């Protein structure tokens, strides 16, 4: 700090000090005097090494003073303009000179800190206090395009740099801070409610949405490549030229963590004492930005809004909401594999630039990082929205790369968030809609499953493991959450898999029959409670009975669940019985659990097939002359032998169940809050909780997948399950 006083002095006192000091330059920025865009003050500010170390209260004081004077000075708009110019220089200059990088980084640090303070403390719904325009008396620079706003100028420059300049030793930090800046710029969403409305104002993110498609495609591609390649900060600090003479944390970095409540990750945070790069902050920030961009929805004005008047507080009905197209979402959905050109096959011509990605690398990277909830959401976005990537996944022979981490997530459900569990189940449901997927997972053998603790699983097929884990998830849900949609998603996936089951393991077969037994016991308990309630005088019930409010409705739900399980067993016995002797054995071993439902009007037709199978194999067992008791091996041997002579005589053919997943009509109400919760809980970005309206801040950001009330945080948008029945030929 040298001779610089330890206490800042604003106004006249600052003018007595040398104009070259960082203390003076920052004081002038937040002070009352307005400096024109063309003033040499801005060059001094951006080229000065800002090494001040201010405590939090001084930074807060500076931010408050800046906010107080900005309406007159328009310094926020001007620093943003200079940021845009610095980035344009970095893009146009070959090699990105160090001086340009220093100016761009200083402009980024300054604008990020104060912009975040403005957003967190915004008093108006449309962020008028940002004053993102120049004073009428100041001439507009000739470099401004016609009708271009400052928001559009700065975001155009940010996106241009991210899309056109490769990540290198010299540019790594600038890339990272630009992503931080984008998070701040898009954080205006945190101040809005969970349902986007036409009155919501997000000036900077809206400016990103109106950029030309070429920039959009470049940015989506670069963000995904950052996620795939996971570049790390160069360990050799001497090679980072802009820091060759810098060994202290600057004031604006300190501002970021102390006053603005945001860690801007300066140089010394990238280079740890061990030098080991176990994480890639750039990859994680790229993923954060990409998820926010693709899930953003802007509600545009409708006739309903016009008719109700400008001052009406009446909320916009969901069915009348209309959203503009999100170009980033569209770019992700249209992305193609760099190794395969769909245009050559189908002869279709794509309009505009096309995102080309190495699907193989993306597949492998996702497999490595699916423990991260954000990667799960990216995988969902790809398989749900991008048909080309879904097709690529389905033809991979190493599906365990993706499935094993997801199945492990389900196995550890008690330590995962409910939303993470739902996303995994939806991905599995989407994959199970394809018959080739259902067939291939039973051909892929796993030597062992080290994370499965209940028993040793050796040489188990991936399909058998998937059946085991899905049934385990249903059982866990039944005892803990009692969530209908989770049951439905698990059973729907099992139903899609059933006609293609091949050599289901003994353990998986036992679990399948025990699932019916568990649901049957729950059904019988509800039926008994409902029957007792109907026979109570005057409809009275004892408090200790603790009956659900609508036992009849819950009884109907479990009736449907039981029927689906019977449909699953029927599909296996009808289409794949000769290849599944273990399923036959499991049904024979527990045949008594089916007997009570034999005459049930909802189940009798389905049970007829099961008892046809039982009669066939029981008769074959009776025909065998055995010396001594039956062993498991001997029973299974008889089943295997007689499976060869099974012809399915007497079996009734039913329409084959096929479940598909469809997003709800307003998925933004789930995904926008969900993405921001992930960003706040999984990254260095933080926000004043008192300013957040997007989701309830009194709830923990990571809602544990436990709890007796069975409530989950933000369930909307994930229960769009639609059953389609395909008639067998």
XYZ file of C-alpha atoms in Angstrom:
729
model
C 0.000 0.000 0.000
C 3.027 2.291 0.482
C 2.040 5.784 1.526
C -1.644 5.394 0.751
C -3.763 6.184 3.847
C -5.526 3.225 5.420
C -8.876 5.038 5.458
C -10.514 6.160 2.219
C -11.627 9.735 1.814
C -14.247 10.622 -0.716
C -14.878 13.925 -2.419
C -12.557 16.889 -1.991
C -10.086 15.094 0.244
C -9.373 12.575 -2.471
C -8.349 15.321 -4.878
C -5.408 16.269 -2.676
C -3.796 12.916 -3.365
C -1.921 11.859 -6.531
C -4.379 11.074 -9.298
C -2.434 7.939 -10.216
C -3.184 6.028 -7.006
C -5.749 3.241 -6.976
C -7.318 4.773 -3.870
C -8.010 8.013 -5.692
C -9.261 6.300 -8.867
C -11.771 4.128 -6.991
C -12.838 7.146 -4.947
C -13.454 9.078 -8.150
C -15.464 6.193 -9.598
C -17.920 6.147 -6.693
C -17.912 9.906 -6.142
C -20.168 12.688 -7.395
C -18.114 13.877 -10.357
C -19.132 12.425 -13.693
C -16.321 11.476 -16.076
C -17.229 11.358 -19.782
C -16.634 8.163 -21.691
C -13.775 9.792 -23.602
C -11.981 10.992 -20.446
C -8.447 9.682 -19.866
C -9.639 8.850 -16.325
C -10.999 5.516 -17.541
C -7.672 4.511 -19.051
C -5.905 5.328 -15.783
C -8.483 3.341 -13.798
C -8.296 0.265 -15.982
C -4.513 0.262 -16.341
C -3.778 0.905 -12.676
C -2.727 -2.152 -10.620
C -5.536 -2.223 -8.082
C -3.790 -3.714 -5.053
C -5.834 -2.101 -2.285
C -6.829 -4.271 0.665
C -10.027 -2.820 2.052
C -12.040 -4.328 4.902
C -15.646 -5.286 4.249
C -17.166 -2.171 5.792
C -15.162 0.100 3.490
C -16.205 -1.881 0.438
C -19.828 -1.648 1.526
C -19.391 2.092 2.022
C -17.995 2.428 -1.487
C -20.868 0.404 -2.951
C -23.472 2.511 -1.186
C -21.842 5.722 -2.356
C -21.596 4.412 -5.884
C -25.315 3.557 -5.859
C -26.126 7.010 -4.508
C -24.234 8.856 -7.235
C -24.750 6.537 -10.203
C -28.021 8.179 -11.248
C -26.010 11.330 -11.954
C -22.640 9.986 -13.045
C -23.850 6.926 -15.002
C -20.507 5.352 -14.129
C -21.914 1.805 -14.095
C -23.020 2.188 -17.709
C -19.666 3.729 -18.623
C -17.548 1.019 -17.000
C -19.677 -1.537 -18.836
C -19.042 0.258 -22.127
C -15.309 0.248 -21.437
C -15.533 -3.444 -20.543
C -17.122 -4.059 -23.935
C -14.380 -2.101 -25.690
C -11.641 -3.954 -23.808
C -13.146 -7.296 -24.796
C -13.478 -6.189 -28.405
C -9.776 -5.303 -28.378
C -8.953 -8.738 -26.952
C -10.980 -10.419 -29.692
C -9.521 -8.394 -32.561
C -5.895 -8.449 -31.364
C -3.839 -11.474 -32.292
C -2.436 -13.244 -29.273
C -4.442 -11.097 -26.810
C -1.752 -8.701 -25.455
C -1.206 -8.592 -21.695
C -2.138 -4.913 -21.435
C -5.555 -5.564 -22.975
C -6.089 -8.490 -20.601
C -5.249 -6.336 -17.579
C -7.717 -3.648 -18.645
C -10.431 -6.227 -19.348
C -9.897 -7.950 -15.984
C -9.973 -4.664 -14.076
C -13.146 -3.617 -15.884
C -14.661 -7.018 -15.088
C -13.781 -6.884 -11.404
C -15.109 -3.371 -10.953
C -18.344 -3.864 -12.897
C -19.019 -7.297 -11.348
C -18.764 -6.077 -7.768
C -20.940 -3.016 -8.176
C -23.437 -4.634 -10.555
C -24.002 -7.400 -8.020
C -24.549 -4.868 -5.261
C -27.119 -3.058 -7.395
C -29.014 -6.257 -8.181
C -29.003 -7.579 -4.615
C -30.257 -4.261 -3.272
C -32.617 -3.329 -6.109
C -35.601 -1.266 -5.009
C -37.455 -1.220 -8.330
C -38.935 -4.107 -10.273
C -37.276 -3.023 -13.510
C -33.814 -2.183 -12.105
C -34.026 1.485 -13.025
C -31.231 2.225 -10.524
C -28.777 0.541 -12.874
C -29.198 3.496 -15.253
C -27.859 1.532 -18.196
C -27.828 4.514 -20.524
C -25.690 7.569 -21.077
C -26.744 11.040 -20.059
C -28.615 12.951 -22.754
C -25.898 15.621 -22.761
C -23.171 13.089 -23.563
C -22.558 12.256 -27.178
C -23.057 8.636 -28.112
C -19.813 7.094 -29.406
C -19.671 6.377 -33.094
C -18.801 2.761 -32.318
C -22.348 2.211 -31.068
C -24.543 0.451 -33.591
C -27.861 1.992 -34.467
C -30.458 1.393 -31.724
C -27.968 -0.744 -29.780
C -28.390 -0.519 -26.016
C -25.540 -0.714 -23.530
C -26.859 -4.069 -22.335
C -26.713 -5.435 -25.867
C -23.260 -3.946 -26.468
C -21.665 -5.451 -23.375
C -23.317 -8.858 -23.707
C -22.414 -8.983 -27.399
C -18.783 -8.374 -26.450
C -18.861 -10.939 -23.621
C -20.370 -13.622 -25.839
C -18.016 -12.752 -28.682
C -14.960 -13.238 -26.473
C -16.242 -16.491 -24.968
C -17.133 -17.861 -28.388
C -14.163 -16.713 -30.439
C -11.156 -16.690 -28.086
C -9.812 -20.083 -27.062
C -8.964 -20.859 -23.459
C -5.201 -20.618 -23.039
C -2.602 -19.931 -20.382
C -3.046 -16.188 -20.823
C -6.823 -16.065 -21.231
C -7.943 -18.623 -18.607
C -8.652 -16.112 -15.839
C -10.492 -13.727 -18.138
C -12.692 -16.571 -19.402
C -13.478 -17.563 -15.833
C -14.318 -14.029 -14.707
C -16.517 -13.470 -17.745
C -18.562 -16.502 -16.701
C -18.790 -15.066 -13.185
C -19.956 -11.799 -14.695
C -22.646 -13.624 -16.667
C -23.900 -15.290 -13.485
C -24.200 -11.857 -11.870
C -25.915 -10.421 -14.927
C -28.465 -13.251 -14.925
C -29.049 -13.173 -11.149
C -31.931 -10.727 -11.616
C -33.991 -13.920 -11.931
C -33.494 -14.527 -8.216
C -35.601 -11.465 -7.469
C -38.577 -12.681 -9.527
C -41.187 -15.244 -8.542
C -41.102 -18.887 -9.645
C -43.639 -18.252 -12.431
C -42.208 -15.948 -15.117
C -44.573 -13.114 -15.942
C -44.707 -10.403 -18.607
C -43.760 -7.761 -16.037
C -40.490 -9.449 -15.061
C -37.399 -7.465 -15.998
C -34.058 -9.076 -16.780
C -32.254 -6.491 -18.928
C -28.901 -8.253 -19.277
C -30.123 -11.795 -19.802
C -32.692 -10.510 -22.309
C -29.801 -8.836 -24.138
C -28.154 -12.260 -24.392
C -31.307 -13.705 -25.910
C -31.381 -11.277 -28.846
C -27.813 -11.915 -30.051
C -27.304 -13.340 -33.517
C -27.524 -17.089 -33.862
C -23.851 -17.393 -34.852
C -22.776 -16.086 -31.439
C -25.327 -18.243 -29.665
C -24.053 -21.390 -31.373
C -20.431 -20.486 -30.654
C -21.158 -19.865 -26.983
C -23.151 -23.084 -26.478
C -20.379 -25.022 -28.204
C -17.582 -23.415 -26.154
C -19.428 -23.860 -22.848
C -19.912 -27.554 -23.547
C -16.314 -27.952 -24.712
C -15.142 -26.301 -21.479
C -17.237 -28.834 -19.582
C -15.798 -31.702 -21.612
C -12.143 -30.639 -21.690
C -12.128 -29.295 -18.106
C -9.155 -26.944 -18.512
C -7.282 -26.131 -15.318
C -5.425 -23.009 -14.350
C -1.744 -23.266 -15.301
C 0.176 -24.419 -12.242
C 3.283 -22.536 -13.349
C 2.369 -19.017 -12.266
C 5.412 -17.501 -13.965
C 3.914 -18.416 -17.318
C 0.879 -16.272 -16.587
C 2.290 -13.010 -17.859
C -0.285 -10.614 -16.467
C 0.551 -11.860 -12.973
C 4.316 -11.937 -13.368
C 4.633 -8.873 -11.127
C 1.496 -9.352 -9.059
C 1.630 -11.326 -5.819
C -1.160 -9.779 -3.781
C -4.917 -10.078 -3.862
C -6.349 -6.867 -5.268
C -9.084 -4.737 -3.773
C -11.756 -5.808 -6.185
C -11.109 -9.464 -5.552
C -11.446 -8.634 -1.870
C -14.615 -6.726 -2.668
C -16.022 -9.798 -4.326
C -15.735 -12.051 -1.299
C -16.305 -9.553 1.495
C -18.967 -7.045 0.548
C -20.659 -8.412 -2.530
C -20.804 -11.881 -0.980
C -19.286 -13.432 -4.073
C -15.925 -15.143 -4.444
C -14.356 -14.021 -7.697
C -11.597 -16.666 -7.446
C -8.453 -14.583 -7.979
C -5.120 -15.967 -9.036
C -4.007 -17.354 -5.675
C -7.203 -19.415 -5.331
C -6.454 -21.294 -8.527
C -2.931 -22.291 -7.517
C -3.134 -24.322 -4.315
C -0.267 -25.413 -2.138
C -0.405 -28.963 -3.469
C -0.623 -27.964 -7.112
C -3.169 -30.705 -7.721
C -6.029 -29.851 -10.051
C -8.875 -32.024 -8.845
C -11.561 -29.616 -9.984
C -11.990 -27.355 -12.950
C -13.639 -24.087 -11.880
C -13.914 -23.058 -15.520
C -15.769 -26.269 -16.424
C -18.131 -25.909 -13.470
C -18.849 -22.251 -14.200
C -19.416 -23.061 -17.870
C -21.987 -25.637 -16.854
C -23.677 -23.192 -14.460
C -24.004 -20.556 -17.159
C -25.189 -23.047 -19.787
C -27.924 -24.469 -17.543
C -29.247 -21.017 -16.686
C -29.209 -19.937 -20.334
C -31.013 -22.986 -21.755
C -33.743 -22.996 -19.102
C -34.516 -19.261 -19.208
C -37.999 -18.382 -20.411
C -39.204 -14.883 -21.204
C -42.946 -14.387 -20.859
C -44.179 -12.008 -23.529
C -47.313 -9.872 -23.491
C -50.576 -11.478 -24.598
C -54.008 -10.164 -25.472
C -55.128 -11.088 -21.976
C -52.471 -8.812 -20.475
C -53.479 -5.933 -22.720
C -57.158 -6.314 -21.881
C -56.698 -6.278 -18.129
C -55.016 -2.856 -18.142
C -51.538 -1.651 -17.232
C -52.157 -1.273 -13.506
C -53.939 -4.503 -12.785
C -52.369 -6.762 -10.149
C -54.283 -9.779 -11.423
C -51.829 -12.615 -12.124
C -51.522 -14.004 -15.627
C -53.285 -17.376 -15.948
C -50.935 -20.198 -16.894
C -52.914 -21.140 -19.957
C -52.565 -17.584 -21.312
C -48.790 -17.347 -20.816
C -46.751 -17.135 -23.995
C -42.973 -17.429 -24.107
C -40.468 -16.251 -26.675
C -38.115 -18.810 -28.183
C -34.888 -19.449 -26.296
C -32.058 -19.545 -28.881
C -29.633 -21.282 -26.499
C -32.100 -24.073 -25.785
C -32.733 -24.426 -29.512
C -28.991 -24.557 -30.245
C -28.511 -27.323 -27.667
C -31.450 -29.302 -29.031
C -30.072 -29.098 -32.589
C -26.465 -29.948 -31.681
C -24.956 -32.703 -33.825
C -22.099 -35.148 -33.388
C -18.890 -33.875 -34.923
C -18.191 -37.432 -36.139
C -21.504 -37.856 -37.947
C -23.304 -35.578 -40.363
C -27.060 -36.137 -40.235
C -27.499 -33.862 -43.248
C -25.753 -36.393 -45.468
C -28.194 -39.091 -44.415
C -31.513 -37.314 -44.335
C -30.826 -34.639 -46.909
C -32.261 -31.889 -44.721
C -30.808 -28.419 -44.621
C -30.454 -26.788 -41.208
C -31.193 -23.085 -40.930
C -28.380 -21.109 -39.363
C -25.166 -22.205 -37.638
C -25.083 -25.684 -36.183
C -23.438 -26.678 -32.905
C -21.045 -29.566 -33.563
C -19.900 -31.545 -30.529
C -17.821 -34.659 -29.890
C -20.660 -36.813 -28.572
C -18.214 -39.536 -27.543
C -16.292 -37.139 -25.287
C -19.509 -35.655 -23.896
C -20.811 -39.154 -23.133
C -17.601 -40.100 -21.312
C -17.417 -36.822 -19.378
C -21.009 -37.127 -18.221
C -20.273 -40.639 -17.021
C -17.384 -39.359 -14.908
C -19.280 -36.493 -13.288
C -22.854 -37.710 -12.812
C -22.346 -37.553 -9.050
C -22.697 -33.795 -9.590
C -26.376 -32.889 -9.718
C -25.719 -30.308 -12.407
C -24.336 -33.007 -14.703
C -27.500 -35.030 -14.140
C -29.519 -32.006 -15.257
C -27.321 -31.562 -18.340
C -27.788 -35.231 -19.256
C -31.544 -34.841 -18.831
C -31.530 -31.744 -21.047
C -29.618 -33.623 -23.738
C -31.619 -36.863 -23.825
C -34.955 -35.086 -23.445
C -34.340 -32.315 -25.969
C -31.682 -33.548 -28.404
C -32.829 -36.575 -30.416
C -29.406 -36.963 -32.055
C -27.639 -37.321 -28.716
C -30.332 -39.679 -27.421
C -29.830 -41.863 -30.490
C -26.086 -41.798 -29.900
C -26.509 -42.886 -26.274
C -28.810 -45.732 -27.257
C -26.292 -47.272 -29.668
C -23.362 -47.176 -27.248
C -22.300 -50.625 -26.108
C -20.916 -49.329 -22.802
C -24.161 -48.035 -21.325
C -22.793 -48.804 -17.867
C -20.723 -45.616 -18.222
C -23.900 -43.599 -17.686
C -26.135 -46.080 -15.897
C -23.827 -47.150 -13.084
C -23.415 -43.631 -11.580
C -27.178 -43.052 -11.859
C -28.026 -46.391 -10.253
C -25.555 -45.632 -7.477
C -27.329 -42.309 -6.952
C -30.634 -44.153 -6.540
C -28.967 -46.652 -4.219
C -27.847 -43.743 -1.995
C -31.222 -42.010 -2.181
C -31.198 -41.071 1.506
C -28.123 -38.896 0.885
C -29.367 -37.309 -2.333
C -31.837 -34.526 -3.031
C -35.334 -35.449 -4.094
C -34.952 -33.488 -7.330
C -31.768 -35.383 -8.168
C -33.591 -38.687 -7.666
C -36.420 -37.523 -9.907
C -34.079 -36.423 -12.674
C -32.330 -39.815 -12.643
C -35.655 -41.671 -12.784
C -36.870 -39.540 -15.672
C -33.647 -40.186 -17.620
C -34.035 -43.936 -17.069
C -37.661 -43.734 -18.173
C -36.685 -41.890 -21.369
C -34.020 -44.479 -22.155
C -36.386 -47.379 -21.425
C -38.740 -46.160 -24.140
C -36.322 -47.688 -26.656
C -36.517 -51.458 -27.163
C -32.855 -51.756 -28.208
C -31.816 -50.181 -24.914
C -33.944 -52.644 -22.963
C -32.393 -55.538 -24.847
C -28.763 -54.389 -24.675
C -28.659 -53.730 -20.912
C -29.346 -57.430 -20.280
C -26.405 -58.453 -22.456
C -23.876 -56.263 -20.627
C -22.416 -58.221 -17.706
C -20.936 -56.536 -14.627
C -18.098 -58.403 -12.881
C -19.158 -56.873 -9.571
C -21.023 -53.941 -8.027
C -18.747 -52.653 -5.231
C -21.160 -50.056 -3.860
C -24.036 -52.520 -3.375
C -23.748 -53.568 0.266
C -26.715 -55.857 0.900
C -25.135 -58.802 -0.860
C -22.361 -59.658 -3.293
C -23.394 -59.215 -6.900
C -21.054 -61.146 -9.204
C -21.553 -61.442 -12.952
C -24.876 -59.610 -12.822
C -26.290 -58.068 -15.966
C -26.781 -54.334 -16.073
C -30.487 -54.958 -16.694
C -30.793 -57.141 -13.587
C -29.047 -54.477 -11.508
C -31.390 -51.832 -12.873
C -34.408 -53.954 -11.862
C -32.936 -54.447 -8.378
C -32.252 -50.739 -7.845
C -35.628 -49.570 -9.173
C -37.437 -52.009 -6.858
C -35.229 -50.896 -3.975
C -36.166 -47.283 -4.711
C -39.871 -48.155 -4.640
C -39.441 -49.906 -1.290
C -37.493 -46.981 0.135
C -40.122 -44.564 -1.067
C -42.901 -46.673 0.410
C -41.313 -46.574 3.846
C -40.067 -42.975 3.823
C -41.680 -40.636 1.337
C -44.785 -42.352 0.007
C -44.539 -40.262 -3.141
C -46.967 -41.407 -5.841
C -44.992 -39.971 -8.755
C -41.795 -41.714 -7.703
C -43.640 -45.044 -7.575
C -45.141 -44.354 -10.974
C -41.813 -43.486 -12.619
C -40.078 -46.577 -11.239
C -42.890 -48.942 -12.225
C -43.232 -47.320 -15.661
C -39.547 -47.961 -16.388
C -39.856 -51.568 -15.216
C -42.936 -52.005 -17.415
C -41.038 -50.718 -20.461
C -38.194 -53.138 -19.734
C -40.374 -56.205 -19.055
C -40.971 -57.528 -22.627
C -37.205 -57.492 -23.262
C -35.929 -59.073 -20.041
C -33.253 -61.690 -20.731
C -31.856 -64.051 -18.101
C -32.946 -61.941 -15.145
C -30.819 -62.885 -12.154
C -32.178 -64.931 -9.250
C -31.895 -61.968 -6.880
C -33.643 -59.573 -9.278
C -36.409 -62.137 -9.844
C -36.902 -62.558 -6.100
C -37.034 -58.788 -5.644
C -39.689 -58.520 -8.345
C -41.989 -61.026 -6.629
C -41.315 -59.460 -3.234
C -42.330 -56.094 -4.702
C -45.766 -57.536 -5.446
C -45.914 -58.958 -1.923
C -44.982 -55.615 -0.348
C -47.553 -53.659 -2.366
C -50.143 -56.377 -1.666
C -49.644 -56.032 2.087
C -49.995 -52.255 1.816
C -53.131 -52.721 -0.309
C -54.667 -55.170 2.199
C -53.998 -52.778 5.070
C -55.669 -49.901 3.217
C -58.602 -52.130 2.224
C -59.093 -53.153 5.846
C -58.918 -49.540 7.031
C -61.395 -48.458 4.375
C -63.761 -51.296 5.249
C -63.604 -50.492 8.967
C -64.232 -46.823 8.290
C -67.364 -47.599 6.251
C -68.776 -49.707 9.078
C -68.238 -47.140 11.836
C -71.489 -45.583 13.132
C -72.170 -42.068 11.833
C -68.827 -42.140 10.017
C -66.923 -41.604 13.270
C -63.291 -42.672 13.538
C -60.915 -42.930 16.432
C -57.980 -40.544 16.553
C -55.560 -43.403 17.157
C -56.592 -45.005 13.851
C -54.670 -42.200 12.113
C -56.534 -42.790 8.859
C -55.518 -40.853 5.759
C -57.941 -38.150 4.715
C -58.917 -40.113 1.644
C -58.182 -43.798 2.174
C -60.278 -44.709 -0.854
C -58.107 -42.609 -3.172
C -54.928 -44.182 -1.802
C -56.494 -47.618 -2.186
C -57.151 -46.899 -5.863
C -53.525 -45.821 -6.293
C -52.198 -49.068 -4.842
C -54.665 -51.014 -6.934
C -53.076 -49.443 -10.005
C -49.583 -50.173 -8.686
C -50.423 -53.842 -8.123
C -51.902 -54.099 -11.583
C -48.742 -52.625 -13.149
C -46.575 -55.159 -11.297
C -48.823 -57.936 -12.567
C -48.510 -56.463 -16.062
C -44.707 -56.571 -15.672
C -44.770 -60.234 -14.621
C -47.198 -61.031 -17.435
C -44.974 -59.387 -20.033
C -41.970 -61.429 -18.892
C -43.940 -64.684 -18.858
C -45.674 -63.958 -22.174
C -42.708 -62.807 -24.265
C -39.536 -64.074 -22.591
C -40.380 -67.027 -20.325
C -37.917 -69.534 -21.911
C -35.066 -67.064 -21.268
C -36.022 -66.353 -17.645
C -36.130 -69.537 -15.580
C -35.239 -67.590 -12.426
C -38.452 -65.559 -12.746
C -40.461 -68.776 -12.996
C -38.666 -70.137 -9.935
C -39.328 -66.942 -7.922
C -43.049 -67.053 -8.783
C -43.271 -70.752 -7.874
C -41.382 -70.184 -4.636
C -43.777 -67.416 -3.531
C -46.954 -68.525 -5.321
C -49.013 -68.117 -2.148
C -48.770 -64.302 -2.365
C -50.856 -64.338 -5.557
C -53.620 -66.599 -4.283
C -55.665 -63.959 -2.323
C -56.077 -61.852 -5.471
C -57.103 -64.634 -7.817
C -60.760 -63.577 -7.843
C -60.173 -59.831 -7.560
C -62.063 -58.101 -10.420
C -59.082 -55.855 -11.302
C -56.491 -58.627 -11.215
C -58.158 -61.927 -12.121
C -57.415 -61.777 -15.864
C -53.742 -61.032 -15.286
C -53.471 -63.688 -12.606
C -54.947 -66.304 -14.948
C -51.714 -66.237 -16.944
C -49.570 -66.514 -13.834
C -51.549 -69.524 -12.606
C -51.369 -71.070 -16.081
C -47.589 -70.954 -15.763
C -47.736 -72.260 -12.212
C -49.996 -75.151 -13.217
C -47.670 -76.104 -16.074
C -44.495 -76.193 -13.998
C -46.125 -77.579 -10.850
C -47.408 -80.500 -12.897
C -43.926 -81.084 -14.298
C -42.550 -81.072 -10.764
C -45.172 -83.560 -9.594
C -44.289 -85.858 -12.464
C -40.691 -86.068 -11.300
C -39.773 -88.981 -9.026
C -37.393 -87.639 -6.417
C -35.372 -89.465 -3.824
C -35.198 -87.145 -0.823
C -36.114 -83.443 -0.582
C -36.153 -80.932 -3.388
C -33.199 -78.559 -3.447
C -33.049 -75.184 -5.138
C -30.685 -76.556 -7.764
C -32.944 -79.516 -8.551
C -36.070 -77.376 -8.820
C -34.295 -74.910 -11.073
C -32.993 -77.750 -13.217
C -36.534 -79.032 -13.788
C -37.669 -75.504 -14.664
C -34.824 -75.008 -17.144
C -35.546 -78.322 -18.858
C -39.269 -77.624 -19.138
C -38.754 -74.068 -20.325
C -37.576 -75.622 -23.586
C -40.943 -77.316 -24.089
C -42.979 -74.261 -23.066
C -45.264 -73.141 -25.894
C -47.441 -70.624 -24.081
C -50.607 -72.630 -24.521
C -53.549 -71.170 -22.643
C -51.855 -67.790 -22.166
C -54.052 -64.760 -22.783
C -52.416 -61.951 -24.775
C -52.793 -58.463 -23.341
C -52.002 -55.102 -24.873
C -48.400 -54.272 -24.087
C -47.877 -51.368 -21.728
C -45.601 -48.614 -22.930
C -44.914 -45.541 -20.824
C -43.455 -42.324 -22.201
C -42.303 -39.161 -20.503
C -43.514 -35.722 -21.471
C -42.646 -32.425 -19.849
C -45.498 -30.483 -18.340
C -46.753 -27.472 -20.239
C -44.891 -25.084 -17.919
C -41.578 -26.749 -17.046
C -39.977 -23.361 -16.353
C -41.718 -23.232 -12.972
C -39.611 -26.197 -11.898
C -36.395 -25.764 -13.835
C -35.598 -22.070 -13.296
C -35.704 -22.296 -9.474
C -34.023 -25.697 -9.575
C -31.086 -24.497 -11.681
C -30.487 -21.505 -9.443
C -30.644 -23.639 -6.312
C -27.953 -25.848 -7.836
C -25.810 -22.856 -8.758
C -26.069 -21.422 -5.252
C -25.428 -24.735 -3.513
C -22.737 -26.184 -5.794
C -20.590 -23.195 -6.753
C -18.823 -20.163 -5.357
C -21.681 -17.900 -6.402
C -23.784 -16.643 -3.508
C -26.582 -14.133 -3.142
C -28.242 -12.156 -0.366
C -30.955 -14.589 0.830
C -33.211 -11.719 1.891
C -33.485 -10.648 -1.755
C -34.414 -14.058 -3.195
C -38.011 -14.514 -4.321
C -37.440 -17.290 -6.854
C -37.718 -20.062 -4.253
C -38.389 -20.189 -0.501
C -35.149 -19.336 1.274
C -36.365 -20.655 4.618
C -35.972 -24.159 3.174
C -32.520 -25.735 2.857
C -31.085 -25.439 -0.622
C -30.480 -29.182 -0.724
C -33.740 -30.770 0.314
C -32.783 -34.181 1.738
C -34.519 -37.162 0.198
C -35.953 -38.149 3.578
C -38.808 -36.994 5.764
C -42.009 -38.484 7.010
C -44.353 -36.084 5.313
C -43.204 -37.145 1.861
C -42.936 -33.572 0.608
C -40.301 -32.745 -1.960
C -38.944 -29.367 -2.945
C -40.282 -28.242 -6.297
C -41.988 -31.262 -7.785
C -43.757 -29.538 -10.644
C -42.653 -30.379 -14.156
C -41.403 -33.845 -13.408
C -44.660 -35.712 -13.215
C -45.592 -35.395 -16.850
C -45.964 -39.112 -17.284
C -48.288 -40.324 -19.981
C -49.153 -43.946 -20.593
C -49.525 -45.138 -24.148
C -50.887 -48.575 -24.933
C -49.564 -50.267 -28.043
C -51.777 -52.997 -29.476
C -49.825 -56.154 -30.247
C -49.773 -57.237 -33.826
